[in-house]
XYZ file of N, CA and C in Angstrom:
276
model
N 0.839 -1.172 0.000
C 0.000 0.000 0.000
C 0.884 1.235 0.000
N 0.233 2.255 -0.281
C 0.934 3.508 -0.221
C 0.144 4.318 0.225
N 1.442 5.042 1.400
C 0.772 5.794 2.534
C 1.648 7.565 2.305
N 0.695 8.435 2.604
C 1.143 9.503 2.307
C 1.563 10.335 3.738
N 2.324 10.607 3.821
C 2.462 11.574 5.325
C 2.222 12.438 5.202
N 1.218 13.286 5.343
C 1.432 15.061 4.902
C 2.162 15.721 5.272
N 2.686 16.080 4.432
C 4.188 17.368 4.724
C 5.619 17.095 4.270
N 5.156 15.493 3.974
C 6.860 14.767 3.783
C 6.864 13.934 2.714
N 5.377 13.303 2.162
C 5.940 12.775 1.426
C 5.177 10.976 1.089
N 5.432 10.241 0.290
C 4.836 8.482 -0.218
C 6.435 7.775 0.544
N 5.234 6.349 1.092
C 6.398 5.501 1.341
C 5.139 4.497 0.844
N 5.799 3.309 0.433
C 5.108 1.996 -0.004
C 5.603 1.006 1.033
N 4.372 0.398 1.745
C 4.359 0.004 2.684
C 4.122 -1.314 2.949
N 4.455 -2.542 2.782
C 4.322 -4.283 2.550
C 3.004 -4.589 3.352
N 1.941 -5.043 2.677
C 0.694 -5.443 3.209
C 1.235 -5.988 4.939
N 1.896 -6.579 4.710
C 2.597 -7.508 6.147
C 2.251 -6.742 7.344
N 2.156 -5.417 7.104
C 2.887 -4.540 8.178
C 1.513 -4.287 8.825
N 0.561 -4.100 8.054
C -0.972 -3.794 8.232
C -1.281 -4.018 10.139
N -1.275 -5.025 10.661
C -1.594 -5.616 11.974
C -0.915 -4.553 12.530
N -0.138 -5.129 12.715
C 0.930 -3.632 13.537
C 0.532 -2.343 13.455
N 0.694 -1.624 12.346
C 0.161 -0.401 12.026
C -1.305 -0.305 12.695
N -2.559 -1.062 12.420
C -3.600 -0.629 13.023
C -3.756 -0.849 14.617
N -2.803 -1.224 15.110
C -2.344 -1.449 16.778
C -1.849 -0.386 16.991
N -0.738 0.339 16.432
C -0.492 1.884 16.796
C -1.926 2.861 16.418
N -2.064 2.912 15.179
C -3.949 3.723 15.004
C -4.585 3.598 15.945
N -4.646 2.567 16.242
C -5.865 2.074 17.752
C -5.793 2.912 19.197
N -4.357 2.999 19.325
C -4.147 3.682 20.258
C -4.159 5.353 19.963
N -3.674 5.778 18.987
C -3.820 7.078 18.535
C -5.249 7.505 18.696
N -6.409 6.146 18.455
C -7.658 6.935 18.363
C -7.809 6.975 19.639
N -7.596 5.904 20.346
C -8.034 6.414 22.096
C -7.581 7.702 22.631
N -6.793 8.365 22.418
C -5.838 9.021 23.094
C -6.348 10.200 22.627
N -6.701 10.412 21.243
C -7.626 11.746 20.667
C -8.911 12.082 21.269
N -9.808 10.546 21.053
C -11.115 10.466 21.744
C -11.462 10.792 23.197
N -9.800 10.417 24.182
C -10.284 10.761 25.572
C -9.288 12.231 25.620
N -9.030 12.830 24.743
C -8.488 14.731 24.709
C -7.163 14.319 25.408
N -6.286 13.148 25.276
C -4.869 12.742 26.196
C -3.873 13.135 25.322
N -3.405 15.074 25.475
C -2.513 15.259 24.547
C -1.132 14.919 24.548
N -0.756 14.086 25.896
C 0.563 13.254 26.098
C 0.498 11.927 24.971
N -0.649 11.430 25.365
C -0.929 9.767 24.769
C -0.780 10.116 23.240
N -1.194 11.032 22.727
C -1.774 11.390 21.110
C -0.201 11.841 20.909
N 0.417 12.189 21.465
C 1.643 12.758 20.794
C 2.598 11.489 20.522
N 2.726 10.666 21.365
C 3.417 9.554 22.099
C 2.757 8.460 20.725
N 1.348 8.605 20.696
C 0.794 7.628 19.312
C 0.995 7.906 18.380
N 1.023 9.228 18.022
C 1.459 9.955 16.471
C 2.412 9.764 15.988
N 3.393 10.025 17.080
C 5.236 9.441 16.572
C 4.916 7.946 16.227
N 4.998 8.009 17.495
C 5.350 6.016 17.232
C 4.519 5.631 15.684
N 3.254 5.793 15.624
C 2.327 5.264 14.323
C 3.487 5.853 13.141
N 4.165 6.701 12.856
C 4.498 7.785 11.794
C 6.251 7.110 11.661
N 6.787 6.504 13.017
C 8.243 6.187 13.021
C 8.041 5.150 12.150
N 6.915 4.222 13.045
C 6.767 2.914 12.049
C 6.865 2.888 10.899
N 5.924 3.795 9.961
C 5.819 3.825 8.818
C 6.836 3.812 8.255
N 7.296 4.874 8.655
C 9.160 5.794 8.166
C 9.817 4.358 8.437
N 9.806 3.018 9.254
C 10.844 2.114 9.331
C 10.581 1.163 8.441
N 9.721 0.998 8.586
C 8.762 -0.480 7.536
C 8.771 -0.263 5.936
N 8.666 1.206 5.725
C 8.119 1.820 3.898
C 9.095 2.147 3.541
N 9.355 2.159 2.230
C 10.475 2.720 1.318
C 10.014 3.945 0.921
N 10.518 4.856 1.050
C 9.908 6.119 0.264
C 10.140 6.047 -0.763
N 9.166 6.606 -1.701
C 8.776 6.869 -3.056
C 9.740 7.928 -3.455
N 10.212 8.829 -4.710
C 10.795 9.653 -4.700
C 9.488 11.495 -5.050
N 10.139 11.944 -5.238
C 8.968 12.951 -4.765
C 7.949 13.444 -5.822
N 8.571 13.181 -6.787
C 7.571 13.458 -8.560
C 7.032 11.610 -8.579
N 6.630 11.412 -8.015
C 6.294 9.939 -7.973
C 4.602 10.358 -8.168
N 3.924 9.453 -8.970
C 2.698 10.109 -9.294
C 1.416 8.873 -8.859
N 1.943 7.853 -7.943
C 1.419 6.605 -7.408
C 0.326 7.526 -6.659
N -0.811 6.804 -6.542
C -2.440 7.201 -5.601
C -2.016 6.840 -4.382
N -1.879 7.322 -3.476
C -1.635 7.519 -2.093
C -3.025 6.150 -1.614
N -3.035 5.025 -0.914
C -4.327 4.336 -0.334
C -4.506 5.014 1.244
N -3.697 5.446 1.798
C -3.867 6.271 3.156
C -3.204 7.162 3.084
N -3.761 8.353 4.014
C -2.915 9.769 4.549
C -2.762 9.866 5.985
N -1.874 10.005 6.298
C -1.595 10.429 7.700
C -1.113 11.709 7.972
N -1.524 12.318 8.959
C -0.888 13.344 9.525
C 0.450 14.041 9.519
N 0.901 15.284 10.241
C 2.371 15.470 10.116
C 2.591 15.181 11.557
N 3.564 15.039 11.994
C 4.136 14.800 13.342
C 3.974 16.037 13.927
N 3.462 17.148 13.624
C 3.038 18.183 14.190
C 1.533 18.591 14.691
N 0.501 17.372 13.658
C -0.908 17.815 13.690
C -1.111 17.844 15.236
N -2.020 18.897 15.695
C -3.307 18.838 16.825
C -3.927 17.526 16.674
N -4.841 17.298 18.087
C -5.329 16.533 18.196
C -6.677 16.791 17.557
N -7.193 18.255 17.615
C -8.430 18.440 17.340
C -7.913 17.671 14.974
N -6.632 18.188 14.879
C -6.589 17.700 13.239
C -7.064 16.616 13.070
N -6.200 15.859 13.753
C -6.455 13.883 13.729
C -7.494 13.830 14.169
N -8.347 14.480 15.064
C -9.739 13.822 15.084
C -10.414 14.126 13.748
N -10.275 15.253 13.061
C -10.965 15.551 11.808
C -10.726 14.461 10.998
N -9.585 13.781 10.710
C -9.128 12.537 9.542
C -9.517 11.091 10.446
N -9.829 11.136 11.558
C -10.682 9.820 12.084
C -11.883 8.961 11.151
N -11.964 8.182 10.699
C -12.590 7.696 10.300
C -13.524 6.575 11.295
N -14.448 5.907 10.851
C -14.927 4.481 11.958
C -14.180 3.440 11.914
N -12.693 3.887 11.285
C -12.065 2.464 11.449
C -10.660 3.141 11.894
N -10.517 4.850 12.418
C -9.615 5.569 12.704
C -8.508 5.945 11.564
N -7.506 5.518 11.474
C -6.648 6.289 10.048
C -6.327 5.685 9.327
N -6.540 4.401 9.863
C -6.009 2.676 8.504
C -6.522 1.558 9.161
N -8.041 1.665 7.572
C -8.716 1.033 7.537
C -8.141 -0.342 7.802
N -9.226 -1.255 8.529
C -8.833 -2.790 9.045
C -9.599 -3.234 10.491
């Protein structure tokens, strides 16, 4: 899949990784939902390092359809609640 970070950029990401990834999301959504701007910061990295460890980045004129967007390591919590979905930021 290919995941977009806003602000930085495509990494292509090995289906494999999916489980994991929605175990960090999971917690990101708790942490938004109960206003825990320690927990949400602490989930944002970690969800966003992962990516950055697991994905190859794309190069930047790369013209591939993004299948998820994530945040910047800077968004508010009130942001990430806006890109919450019912399945939080990656679908699964």
């Amino acid at each position: 899949m290919i995941v977009r970070i806003l602000g930085e950029g495509q990494l292509r990401v090995p289906n494999e990784h999916l489980d994991a990834l929605n175990e960090l999301d999971a917690r990101l959504e708790v942490a938004v939902n109960a206003g825990d701007e320690e927990g949400f910061r602490g989930a944002l990295t970690g969800l966003l390092d992962q990516v950055r460890a697991v994905g190859t980045k794309l190069p930047d004129d790369s013209l591939e359809e993004s299948d998820l967007f994530l945040p910047p390591e800077d968004a508010t919590v009130d942001e990430v609640k806006e890109l919450l979905g019912e399945e939080g930021l990656i679908p699964g």
